[in-house]
Amino acid sequence: MKQDTILRATLADDQVSVLLARTTHLVEDARKTFDASPLATAVLGRTLTMTAMMALSLKNARDSITVTLAGGGLIGKVVAVGRPGPLVKGYVDDPRLELPLNEQGKLDVGWAVGRDGMLTVVRDLGLRDPYVGQARLQTGEIGDDFAFYFTVSEQTPSMVALGVLADRDGMRASGGLLVQPLPGCNEDVIARLEQKAKDLANISALVARHDTARAVLEALFSDMDPRVLQEQSPHFACDCSRERVTRALVAMGEQELTQLIEEDHKAELTCHFCNRRYAFDERELRDILQAAKAR
């Protein structure tokens, strides 16, 4: 089985930083979780892939990175959360959305996401305040939007490629690429990267064609002395639990809990990230109400 992998590498004597991801199984797990359409799979898969790559830098167990795309498109909000591992979870508001193919005969991710809004990245590293970065969406195609985000919000010129090959039968391939020249990078190296831009853009086809992430790296950059520094396997995984949902109910407060008990006599909550349902009967809700009163 071709394993999902994220590589951290350098090129040209450590003048260029590269993150390269193979995320086919991860995105297939997300597709199955939401029974997502091919279009929704492409939107969520691209976002999960970039989030997983960015989460590779997280060190501590409680660290997290949250990515939100709110572009006003028909698919609604797109959210992904990454944790060390890297482990990622995410959702789109409308996982069943289907639209006609775009003018290039491809899934119309840009129209689904929209571009009348923002890409927001929140890094919570356990400090007093999380780091929040934002950039206006440019195309809604997600890869272009992340490239703009890194350049504008993090002042790091970047080449980004994100791709998902999906149809009604499921996933065929998914992958991502983030290329960033490091300070002091020679102009001729940057020129060589720009010449490769067309090949870099078709990352999902490269993932489908090669057995491993290392093979994709070699196919793209064999002439630029690629050196792998780190290799990890990303996974789609939700960390929700009955305990967390109970804490959320406690946080509702006495008034809302009392109203819930008197009107519905029960509660059922569904996790946005994995569709898992948590049911509470009236006795359990009254216990939770007592806990809320004791706060």
PDB file of C-alpha atoms in Angstrom:
ATOM      1  CA  MET A   1       0.000   0.000   0.000  1.00  0.00           C
ATOM      2  CA  LYS A   2       1.265   3.447  -0.915  1.00  0.00           C
ATOM      3  CA  GLN A   3       1.693   5.199   2.442  1.00  0.00           C
ATOM      4  CA  ASP A   4       0.736   8.804   3.127  1.00  0.00           C
ATOM      5  CA  THR A   5       3.857  10.823   3.881  1.00  0.00           C
ATOM      6  CA  ILE A   6       4.965  14.391   4.449  1.00  0.00           C
ATOM      7  CA  LEU A   7       8.585  15.224   3.704  1.00  0.00           C
ATOM      8  CA  ARG A   8      10.533  18.227   4.889  1.00  0.00           C
ATOM      9  CA  ALA A   9      13.487  18.775   2.573  1.00  0.00           C
ATOM     10  CA  THR A  10      15.913  21.357   1.256  1.00  0.00           C
ATOM     11  CA  LEU A  11      17.216  22.072  -2.237  1.00  0.00           C
ATOM     12  CA  ALA A  12      20.328  23.613  -3.747  1.00  0.00           C
ATOM     13  CA  ASP A  13      22.642  23.330  -0.736  1.00  0.00           C
ATOM     14  CA  ASP A  14      19.922  24.289   1.747  1.00  0.00           C
ATOM     15  CA  GLN A  15      18.885  27.450  -0.110  1.00  0.00           C
ATOM     16  CA  VAL A  16      15.255  26.335  -0.526  1.00  0.00           C
ATOM     17  CA  SER A  17      12.793  24.793   1.933  1.00  0.00           C
ATOM     18  CA  VAL A  18      10.320  22.203   0.632  1.00  0.00           C
ATOM     19  CA  LEU A  19       7.325  20.476   2.180  1.00  0.00           C
ATOM     20  CA  LEU A  20       5.910  17.701   0.029  1.00  0.00           C
ATOM     21  CA  ALA A  21       2.844  15.701   1.041  1.00  0.00           C
ATOM     22  CA  ARG A  22       1.159  12.561  -0.153  1.00  0.00           C
ATOM     23  CA  THR A  23      -2.290  12.503   1.517  1.00  0.00           C
ATOM     24  CA  THR A  24      -4.429  10.119  -0.547  1.00  0.00           C
ATOM     25  CA  HIS A  25      -5.540   7.866   2.325  1.00  0.00           C
ATOM     26  CA  LEU A  26      -6.034  10.798   4.695  1.00  0.00           C
ATOM     27  CA  VAL A  27      -8.383  12.533   2.265  1.00  0.00           C
ATOM     28  CA  GLU A  28     -10.194   9.274   1.509  1.00  0.00           C
ATOM     29  CA  ASP A  29     -10.875   8.892   5.246  1.00  0.00           C
ATOM     30  CA  ALA A  30     -12.332  12.406   5.270  1.00  0.00           C
ATOM     31  CA  ARG A  31     -14.429  11.652   2.172  1.00  0.00           C
ATOM     32  CA  LYS A  32     -15.895   8.540   3.775  1.00  0.00           C
ATOM     33  CA  THR A  33     -16.577  10.320   7.062  1.00  0.00           C
ATOM     34  CA  PHE A  34     -18.828  12.888   5.390  1.00  0.00           C
ATOM     35  CA  ASP A  35     -19.872  10.865   2.325  1.00  0.00           C
ATOM     36  CA  ALA A  36     -18.554  13.909   0.481  1.00  0.00           C
ATOM     37  CA  SER A  37     -19.089  14.691  -3.181  1.00  0.00           C
ATOM     38  CA  PRO A  38     -16.010  14.806  -5.444  1.00  0.00           C
ATOM     39  CA  LEU A  39     -16.130  18.635  -5.337  1.00  0.00           C
ATOM     40  CA  ALA A  40     -16.367  18.801  -1.551  1.00  0.00           C
ATOM     41  CA  THR A  41     -13.623  16.177  -1.307  1.00  0.00           C
ATOM     42  CA  ALA A  42     -11.359  18.375  -3.434  1.00  0.00           C
ATOM     43  CA  VAL A  43     -12.075  21.471  -1.305  1.00  0.00           C
ATOM     44  CA  LEU A  44     -11.608  19.709   2.025  1.00  0.00           C
ATOM     45  CA  GLY A  45      -8.699  17.579   0.787  1.00  0.00           C
ATOM     46  CA  ARG A  46      -6.659  20.559  -0.373  1.00  0.00           C
ATOM     47  CA  THR A  47      -7.246  22.343   2.934  1.00  0.00           C
ATOM     48  CA  LEU A  48      -6.438  19.276   5.045  1.00  0.00           C
ATOM     49  CA  THR A  49      -3.256  18.662   3.052  1.00  0.00           C
ATOM     50  CA  MET A  50      -1.900  22.171   3.621  1.00  0.00           C
ATOM     51  CA  THR A  51      -2.917  22.083   7.275  1.00  0.00           C
ATOM     52  CA  ALA A  52      -1.079  18.781   7.736  1.00  0.00           C
ATOM     53  CA  MET A  53       2.048  20.247   6.140  1.00  0.00           C
ATOM     54  CA  MET A  54       1.913  23.297   8.378  1.00  0.00           C
ATOM     55  CA  ALA A  55       1.302  21.108  11.449  1.00  0.00           C
ATOM     56  CA  LEU A  56       4.611  19.345  10.831  1.00  0.00           C
ATOM     57  CA  SER A  57       6.280  22.235  12.688  1.00  0.00           C
ATOM     58  CA  LEU A  58       4.220  21.787  15.882  1.00  0.00           C
ATOM     59  CA  LYS A  59       6.277  20.487  18.806  1.00  0.00           C
ATOM     60  CA  ASN A  60       4.121  20.183  21.918  1.00  0.00           C
ATOM     61  CA  ALA A  61       1.105  17.910  22.406  1.00  0.00           C
ATOM     62  CA  ARG A  62      -1.279  20.825  23.026  1.00  0.00           C
ATOM     63  CA  ASP A  63      -0.105  22.910  20.063  1.00  0.00           C
ATOM     64  CA  SER A  64      -2.546  23.343  17.199  1.00  0.00           C
ATOM     65  CA  ILE A  65      -3.071  25.187  13.953  1.00  0.00           C
ATOM     66  CA  THR A  66      -6.534  26.105  12.701  1.00  0.00           C
ATOM     67  CA  VAL A  67      -7.223  27.109   9.104  1.00  0.00           C
ATOM     68  CA  THR A  68     -10.498  28.729   8.064  1.00  0.00           C
ATOM     69  CA  LEU A  69     -11.601  29.715   4.579  1.00  0.00           C
ATOM     70  CA  ALA A  70     -14.725  31.868   4.442  1.00  0.00           C
ATOM     71  CA  GLY A  71     -15.132  33.034   0.869  1.00  0.00           C
ATOM     72  CA  GLY A  72     -18.886  33.355   0.535  1.00  0.00           C
ATOM     73  CA  GLY A  73     -19.117  30.414  -1.874  1.00  0.00           C
ATOM     74  CA  LEU A  74     -21.830  27.775  -2.009  1.00  0.00           C
ATOM     75  CA  ILE A  75     -19.863  25.244   0.022  1.00  0.00           C
ATOM     76  CA  GLY A  76     -19.891  27.564   3.034  1.00  0.00           C
ATOM     77  CA  LYS A  77     -17.117  27.683   5.583  1.00  0.00           C
ATOM     78  CA  VAL A  78     -14.090  25.386   5.306  1.00  0.00           C
ATOM     79  CA  VAL A  79     -12.277  24.540   8.551  1.00  0.00           C
ATOM     80  CA  ALA A  80      -9.253  22.340   9.270  1.00  0.00           C
ATOM     81  CA  VAL A  81      -7.311  21.784  12.487  1.00  0.00           C
ATOM     82  CA  GLY A  82      -3.832  20.304  12.696  1.00  0.00           C
ATOM     83  CA  ARG A  83      -2.038  18.840  15.702  1.00  0.00           C
ATOM     84  CA  PRO A  84       1.353  17.214  16.219  1.00  0.00           C
ATOM     85  CA  GLY A  85       1.687  13.888  14.455  1.00  0.00           C
ATOM     86  CA  PRO A  86       0.635  15.406  12.170  1.00  0.00           C
ATOM     87  CA  LEU A  87      -3.032  14.685  12.824  1.00  0.00           C
ATOM     88  CA  VAL A  88      -5.722  16.692  11.048  1.00  0.00           C
ATOM     89  CA  LYS A  89      -9.462  17.029  11.105  1.00  0.00           C
ATOM     90  CA  GLY A  90     -11.794  19.307   9.204  1.00  0.00           C
ATOM     91  CA  TYR A  91     -15.152  19.911   7.599  1.00  0.00           C
ATOM     92  CA  VAL A  92     -17.043  21.929   5.001  1.00  0.00           C
ATOM     93  CA  ASP A  93     -20.525  23.259   5.638  1.00  0.00           C
ATOM     94  CA  ASP A  94     -21.995  21.451   2.592  1.00  0.00           C
ATOM     95  CA  PRO A  95     -20.166  18.149   1.980  1.00  0.00           C
ATOM     96  CA  ARG A  96     -22.675  17.093  -0.719  1.00  0.00           C
ATOM     97  CA  LEU A  97     -22.271  20.147  -2.950  1.00  0.00           C
ATOM     98  CA  GLU A  98     -22.035  19.480  -6.672  1.00  0.00           C
ATOM     99  CA  LEU A  99     -21.476  22.051  -9.415  1.00  0.00           C
ATOM    100  CA  PRO A 100     -20.811  21.896 -13.169  1.00  0.00           C
ATOM    101  CA  LEU A 101     -17.160  21.511 -14.170  1.00  0.00           C
ATOM    102  CA  ASN A 102     -15.280  24.748 -14.849  1.00  0.00           C
ATOM    103  CA  GLU A 103     -14.065  25.957 -18.260  1.00  0.00           C
ATOM    104  CA  GLN A 104     -10.994  23.709 -17.991  1.00  0.00           C
ATOM    105  CA  GLY A 105     -13.192  20.666 -17.409  1.00  0.00           C
ATOM    106  CA  LYS A 106     -12.114  20.413 -13.756  1.00  0.00           C
ATOM    107  CA  LEU A 107     -13.915  20.494 -10.416  1.00  0.00           C
ATOM    108  CA  ASP A 108     -14.858  24.128  -9.781  1.00  0.00           C
ATOM    109  CA  VAL A 109     -13.186  24.560  -6.378  1.00  0.00           C
ATOM    110  CA  GLY A 110     -12.858  28.316  -6.824  1.00  0.00           C
ATOM    111  CA  TRP A 111     -16.571  28.852  -7.352  1.00  0.00           C
ATOM    112  CA  ALA A 112     -17.456  26.492  -4.481  1.00  0.00           C
ATOM    113  CA  VAL A 113     -15.195  28.316  -2.003  1.00  0.00           C
ATOM    114  CA  GLY A 114     -15.656  31.834  -3.357  1.00  0.00           C
ATOM    115  CA  ARG A 115     -13.219  34.683  -2.992  1.00  0.00           C
ATOM    116  CA  ASP A 116     -15.248  37.305  -1.160  1.00  0.00           C
ATOM    117  CA  GLY A 117     -13.661  36.749   2.225  1.00  0.00           C
ATOM    118  CA  MET A 118     -10.601  35.729   4.166  1.00  0.00           C
ATOM    119  CA  LEU A 119      -8.156  32.910   4.768  1.00  0.00           C
ATOM    120  CA  THR A 120      -7.379  32.843   8.481  1.00  0.00           C
ATOM    121  CA  VAL A 121      -4.623  30.854  10.189  1.00  0.00           C
ATOM    122  CA  VAL A 122      -4.505  30.578  13.983  1.00  0.00           C
ATOM    123  CA  ARG A 123      -1.415  29.051  15.599  1.00  0.00           C
ATOM    124  CA  ASP A 124      -1.932  28.153  19.254  1.00  0.00           C
ATOM    125  CA  LEU A 125       1.471  27.324  20.729  1.00  0.00           C
ATOM    126  CA  GLY A 126       0.477  27.495  24.385  1.00  0.00           C
ATOM    127  CA  LEU A 127       1.495  31.119  24.762  1.00  0.00           C
ATOM    128  CA  ARG A 128      -0.653  33.847  26.272  1.00  0.00           C
ATOM    129  CA  ASP A 129      -2.113  34.782  22.902  1.00  0.00           C
ATOM    130  CA  PRO A 130      -2.277  32.665  19.739  1.00  0.00           C
ATOM    131  CA  TYR A 131      -0.769  33.982  16.517  1.00  0.00           C
ATOM    132  CA  VAL A 132      -3.477  35.004  14.053  1.00  0.00           C
ATOM    133  CA  GLY A 133      -2.683  35.660  10.399  1.00  0.00           C
ATOM    134  CA  GLN A 134      -5.107  36.639   7.655  1.00  0.00           C
ATOM    135  CA  ALA A 135      -5.154  37.344   3.945  1.00  0.00           C
ATOM    136  CA  ARG A 136      -7.926  38.040   1.483  1.00  0.00           C
ATOM    137  CA  LEU A 137      -8.864  35.126  -0.724  1.00  0.00           C
ATOM    138  CA  GLN A 138      -7.613  35.570  -4.280  1.00  0.00           C
ATOM    139  CA  THR A 139      -9.198  32.806  -6.363  1.00  0.00           C
ATOM    140  CA  GLY A 140     -10.818  30.349  -3.953  1.00  0.00           C
ATOM    141  CA  GLU A 141      -8.683  27.615  -5.489  1.00  0.00           C
ATOM    142  CA  ILE A 142      -6.939  27.292  -2.095  1.00  0.00           C
ATOM    143  CA  GLY A 143      -3.388  26.758  -3.400  1.00  0.00           C
ATOM    144  CA  ASP A 144      -3.258  30.283  -4.843  1.00  0.00           C
ATOM    145  CA  ASP A 145      -4.784  31.629  -1.659  1.00  0.00           C
ATOM    146  CA  PHE A 146      -2.186  30.001   0.576  1.00  0.00           C
ATOM    147  CA  ALA A 147       0.623  31.289  -1.653  1.00  0.00           C
ATOM    148  CA  PHE A 148      -0.759  34.808  -1.222  1.00  0.00           C
ATOM    149  CA  TYR A 149      -1.198  34.270   2.538  1.00  0.00           C
ATOM    150  CA  PHE A 150       2.421  33.197   3.053  1.00  0.00           C
ATOM    151  CA  THR A 151       3.704  36.100   0.979  1.00  0.00           C
ATOM    152  CA  VAL A 152       1.539  38.811   2.565  1.00  0.00           C
ATOM    153  CA  SER A 153       0.847  37.657   6.122  1.00  0.00           C
ATOM    154  CA  GLU A 154       4.084  35.804   6.886  1.00  0.00           C
ATOM    155  CA  GLN A 155       6.349  37.764   4.502  1.00  0.00           C
ATOM    156  CA  THR A 156       7.600  34.520   2.944  1.00  0.00           C
ATOM    157  CA  PRO A 157       7.375  34.323  -0.872  1.00  0.00           C
ATOM    158  CA  SER A 158       6.063  30.838  -1.621  1.00  0.00           C
ATOM    159  CA  MET A 159       5.095  28.459  -4.393  1.00  0.00           C
ATOM    160  CA  VAL A 160       2.103  26.316  -3.424  1.00  0.00           C
ATOM    161  CA  ALA A 161       0.492  23.390  -5.207  1.00  0.00           C
ATOM    162  CA  LEU A 162      -2.468  21.461  -3.823  1.00  0.00           C
ATOM    163  CA  GLY A 163      -4.352  18.815  -5.757  1.00  0.00           C
ATOM    164  CA  VAL A 164      -6.999  16.144  -5.292  1.00  0.00           C
ATOM    165  CA  LEU A 165      -8.050  13.622  -7.924  1.00  0.00           C
ATOM    166  CA  ALA A 166     -11.464  12.343  -6.872  1.00  0.00           C
ATOM    167  CA  ASP A 167     -14.510  10.947  -8.639  1.00  0.00           C
ATOM    168  CA  ARG A 168     -17.719   9.164  -7.639  1.00  0.00           C
ATOM    169  CA  ASP A 169     -15.775   5.957  -7.017  1.00  0.00           C
ATOM    170  CA  GLY A 170     -13.540   7.609  -4.417  1.00  0.00           C
ATOM    171  CA  MET A 171     -10.027   8.962  -4.165  1.00  0.00           C
ATOM    172  CA  ARG A 172      -7.381   8.498  -6.818  1.00  0.00           C
ATOM    173  CA  ALA A 173      -4.647  10.757  -5.441  1.00  0.00           C
ATOM    174  CA  SER A 174      -4.058  13.755  -3.214  1.00  0.00           C
ATOM    175  CA  GLY A 175      -0.959  15.776  -2.463  1.00  0.00           C
ATOM    176  CA  GLY A 176       0.572  19.121  -1.740  1.00  0.00           C
ATOM    177  CA  LEU A 177       3.764  21.084  -2.189  1.00  0.00           C
ATOM    178  CA  LEU A 178       5.108  24.189  -0.441  1.00  0.00           C
ATOM    179  CA  VAL A 179       8.353  25.652  -1.797  1.00  0.00           C
ATOM    180  CA  GLN A 180       9.978  28.634  -0.050  1.00  0.00           C
ATOM    181  CA  PRO A 181      13.337  30.190  -0.934  1.00  0.00           C
ATOM    182  CA  LEU A 182      15.307  30.834   2.252  1.00  0.00           C
ATOM    183  CA  PRO A 183      17.023  34.151   3.060  1.00  0.00           C
ATOM    184  CA  GLY A 184      20.084  34.599   0.860  1.00  0.00           C
ATOM    185  CA  CYS A 185      18.846  32.252  -1.861  1.00  0.00           C
ATOM    186  CA  ASN A 186      20.637  32.901  -5.155  1.00  0.00           C
ATOM    187  CA  GLU A 187      18.648  34.497  -7.963  1.00  0.00           C
ATOM    188  CA  ASP A 188      19.576  31.693 -10.364  1.00  0.00           C
ATOM    189  CA  VAL A 189      18.047  29.147  -7.971  1.00  0.00           C
ATOM    190  CA  ILE A 190      14.834  31.176  -7.813  1.00  0.00           C
ATOM    191  CA  ALA A 191      14.812  31.338 -11.616  1.00  0.00           C
ATOM    192  CA  ARG A 192      15.123  27.537 -11.807  1.00  0.00           C
ATOM    193  CA  LEU A 193      12.177  27.166  -9.444  1.00  0.00           C
ATOM    194  CA  GLU A 194      10.083  29.515 -11.559  1.00  0.00           C
ATOM    195  CA  GLN A 195      10.871  27.410 -14.623  1.00  0.00           C
ATOM    196  CA  LYS A 196       9.492  24.385 -12.789  1.00  0.00           C
ATOM    197  CA  ALA A 197       6.221  26.111 -11.831  1.00  0.00           C
ATOM    198  CA  LYS A 198       4.158  24.327 -14.483  1.00  0.00           C
ATOM    199  CA  ASP A 199       5.366  20.891 -13.357  1.00  0.00           C
ATOM    200  CA  LEU A 200       4.826  21.744  -9.686  1.00  0.00           C
ATOM    201  CA  ALA A 201       1.205  22.724 -10.291  1.00  0.00           C
ATOM    202  CA  ASN A 202       0.139  19.188 -11.249  1.00  0.00           C
ATOM    203  CA  ILE A 203       0.971  17.644  -7.900  1.00  0.00           C
ATOM    204  CA  SER A 204      -1.968  15.215  -7.699  1.00  0.00           C
ATOM    205  CA  ALA A 205      -1.040  13.643 -11.045  1.00  0.00           C
ATOM    206  CA  LEU A 206       2.542  13.217  -9.823  1.00  0.00           C
ATOM    207  CA  VAL A 207       1.311  11.541  -6.637  1.00  0.00           C
ATOM    208  CA  ALA A 208      -0.855   9.205  -8.699  1.00  0.00           C
ATOM    209  CA  ARG A 209       2.093   8.340 -10.945  1.00  0.00           C
ATOM    210  CA  HIS A 210       4.699   7.603  -8.244  1.00  0.00           C
ATOM    211  CA  ASP A 211       4.701   5.082  -5.403  1.00  0.00           C
ATOM    212  CA  THR A 212       6.242   7.292  -2.694  1.00  0.00           C
ATOM    213  CA  ALA A 213       6.642  10.929  -1.698  1.00  0.00           C
ATOM    214  CA  ARG A 214      10.395  10.548  -2.090  1.00  0.00           C
ATOM    215  CA  ALA A 215       9.872   9.452  -5.694  1.00  0.00           C
ATOM    216  CA  VAL A 216       7.792  12.585  -6.322  1.00  0.00           C
ATOM    217  CA  LEU A 217      10.523  14.730  -4.764  1.00  0.00           C
ATOM    218  CA  GLU A 218      13.135  13.152  -7.028  1.00  0.00           C
ATOM    219  CA  ALA A 219      10.927  13.520 -10.098  1.00  0.00           C
ATOM    220  CA  LEU A 220      10.559  17.236  -9.462  1.00  0.00           C
ATOM    221  CA  PHE A 221      13.930  18.230  -8.056  1.00  0.00           C
ATOM    222  CA  SER A 222      16.555  15.616  -8.939  1.00  0.00           C
ATOM    223  CA  ASP A 223      18.648  18.390 -10.554  1.00  0.00           C
ATOM    224  CA  MET A 224      18.589  20.538  -7.394  1.00  0.00           C
ATOM    225  CA  ASP A 225      20.229  18.209  -4.860  1.00  0.00           C
ATOM    226  CA  PRO A 226      17.150  17.410  -2.703  1.00  0.00           C
ATOM    227  CA  ARG A 227      17.958  16.480   0.908  1.00  0.00           C
ATOM    228  CA  VAL A 228      15.249  14.991   3.147  1.00  0.00           C
ATOM    229  CA  LEU A 229      15.358  16.288   6.733  1.00  0.00           C
ATOM    230  CA  GLN A 230      12.166  14.838   8.179  1.00  0.00           C
ATOM    231  CA  GLU A 231       9.511  12.303   7.202  1.00  0.00           C
ATOM    232  CA  GLN A 232       6.190  11.693   8.964  1.00  0.00           C
ATOM    233  CA  SER A 233       2.877   9.987   8.208  1.00  0.00           C
ATOM    234  CA  PRO A 234      -0.189  12.249   8.476  1.00  0.00           C
ATOM    235  CA  HIS A 235      -3.612  10.939   9.527  1.00  0.00           C
ATOM    236  CA  PHE A 236      -7.210  12.157   9.574  1.00  0.00           C
ATOM    237  CA  ALA A 237      -8.260  11.868  13.214  1.00  0.00           C
ATOM    238  CA  CYS A 238     -10.770  13.621  15.469  1.00  0.00           C
ATOM    239  CA  ASP A 239     -10.073  14.100  19.176  1.00  0.00           C
ATOM    240  CA  CYS A 240     -13.672  14.642  20.246  1.00  0.00           C
ATOM    241  CA  SER A 241     -14.962  12.718  23.266  1.00  0.00           C
ATOM    242  CA  ARG A 242     -18.018  12.443  25.474  1.00  0.00           C
ATOM    243  CA  GLU A 243     -16.065  14.269  28.171  1.00  0.00           C
ATOM    244  CA  ARG A 244     -15.429  17.250  25.864  1.00  0.00           C
ATOM    245  CA  VAL A 245     -19.070  17.376  24.781  1.00  0.00           C
ATOM    246  CA  THR A 246     -20.134  17.263  28.440  1.00  0.00           C
ATOM    247  CA  ARG A 247     -17.882  20.233  29.190  1.00  0.00           C
ATOM    248  CA  ALA A 248     -19.501  22.091  26.295  1.00  0.00           C
ATOM    249  CA  LEU A 249     -22.933  21.445  27.783  1.00  0.00           C
ATOM    250  CA  VAL A 250     -21.784  22.670  31.188  1.00  0.00           C
ATOM    251  CA  ALA A 251     -20.504  25.834  29.523  1.00  0.00           C
ATOM    252  CA  MET A 252     -24.019  26.531  28.169  1.00  0.00           C
ATOM    253  CA  GLY A 253     -24.993  27.691  31.653  1.00  0.00           C
ATOM    254  CA  GLU A 254     -27.919  27.034  33.960  1.00  0.00           C
ATOM    255  CA  GLN A 255     -30.616  28.890  32.022  1.00  0.00           C
ATOM    256  CA  GLU A 256     -30.054  27.194  28.654  1.00  0.00           C
ATOM    257  CA  LEU A 257     -29.621  23.754  30.237  1.00  0.00           C
ATOM    258  CA  THR A 258     -32.826  24.143  32.248  1.00  0.00           C
ATOM    259  CA  GLN A 259     -34.710  25.157  29.113  1.00  0.00           C
ATOM    260  CA  LEU A 260     -33.261  22.163  27.220  1.00  0.00           C
ATOM    261  CA  ILE A 261     -34.373  19.760  29.969  1.00  0.00           C
ATOM    262  CA  GLU A 262     -37.879  21.208  30.292  1.00  0.00           C
ATOM    263  CA  GLU A 263     -38.555  21.403  26.546  1.00  0.00           C
ATOM    264  CA  ASP A 264     -36.702  18.433  25.033  1.00  0.00           C
ATOM    265  CA  HIS A 265     -35.871  16.157  27.995  1.00  0.00           C
ATOM    266  CA  LYS A 266     -32.785  15.005  26.089  1.00  0.00           C
ATOM    267  CA  ALA A 267     -29.978  16.242  23.843  1.00  0.00           C
ATOM    268  CA  GLU A 268     -28.036  14.916  20.887  1.00  0.00           C
ATOM    269  CA  LEU A 269     -24.906  16.682  19.698  1.00  0.00           C
ATOM    270  CA  THR A 270     -22.972  15.868  16.545  1.00  0.00           C
ATOM    271  CA  CYS A 271     -19.271  16.612  16.109  1.00  0.00           C
ATOM    272  CA  HIS A 272     -18.643  18.813  13.064  1.00  0.00           C
ATOM    273  CA  PHE A 273     -15.305  17.121  12.435  1.00  0.00           C
ATOM    274  CA  CYS A 274     -16.256  13.428  12.407  1.00  0.00           C
ATOM    275  CA  ASN A 275     -20.073  13.184  12.462  1.00  0.00           C
ATOM    276  CA  ARG A 276     -19.948  11.253  15.737  1.00  0.00           C
ATOM    277  CA  ARG A 277     -23.185  11.643  17.731  1.00  0.00           C
ATOM    278  CA  TYR A 278     -23.398  12.002  21.492  1.00  0.00           C
ATOM    279  CA  ALA A 279     -26.787  11.418  23.138  1.00  0.00           C
ATOM    280  CA  PHE A 280     -27.757  12.532  26.651  1.00  0.00           C
ATOM    281  CA  ASP A 281     -30.981  11.539  28.410  1.00  0.00           C
ATOM    282  CA  GLU A 282     -32.833  13.714  30.940  1.00  0.00           C
ATOM    283  CA  ARG A 283     -31.092  12.183  33.964  1.00  0.00           C
ATOM    284  CA  GLU A 284     -27.677  12.886  32.462  1.00  0.00           C
ATOM    285  CA  LEU A 285     -28.690  16.439  31.596  1.00  0.00           C
ATOM    286  CA  ARG A 286     -29.842  17.056  35.187  1.00  0.00           C
ATOM    287  CA  ASP A 287     -26.445  15.847  36.429  1.00  0.00           C
ATOM    288  CA  ILE A 288     -24.768  18.252  34.005  1.00  0.00           C
ATOM    289  CA  LEU A 289     -27.052  21.038  35.235  1.00  0.00           C
ATOM    290  CA  GLN A 290     -25.897  20.376  38.806  1.00  0.00           C
ATOM    291  CA  ALA A 291     -22.290  20.610  37.611  1.00  0.00           C
ATOM    292  CA  ALA A 292     -23.089  23.941  35.943  1.00  0.00           C
ATOM    293  CA  LYS A 293     -24.624  25.256  39.153  1.00  0.00           C
ATOM    294  CA  ALA A 294     -21.558  24.227  41.127  1.00  0.00           C
ATOM    295  CA  ARG A 295     -19.182  26.244  38.924  1.00  0.00           C
TER     296      ARG A 295
END
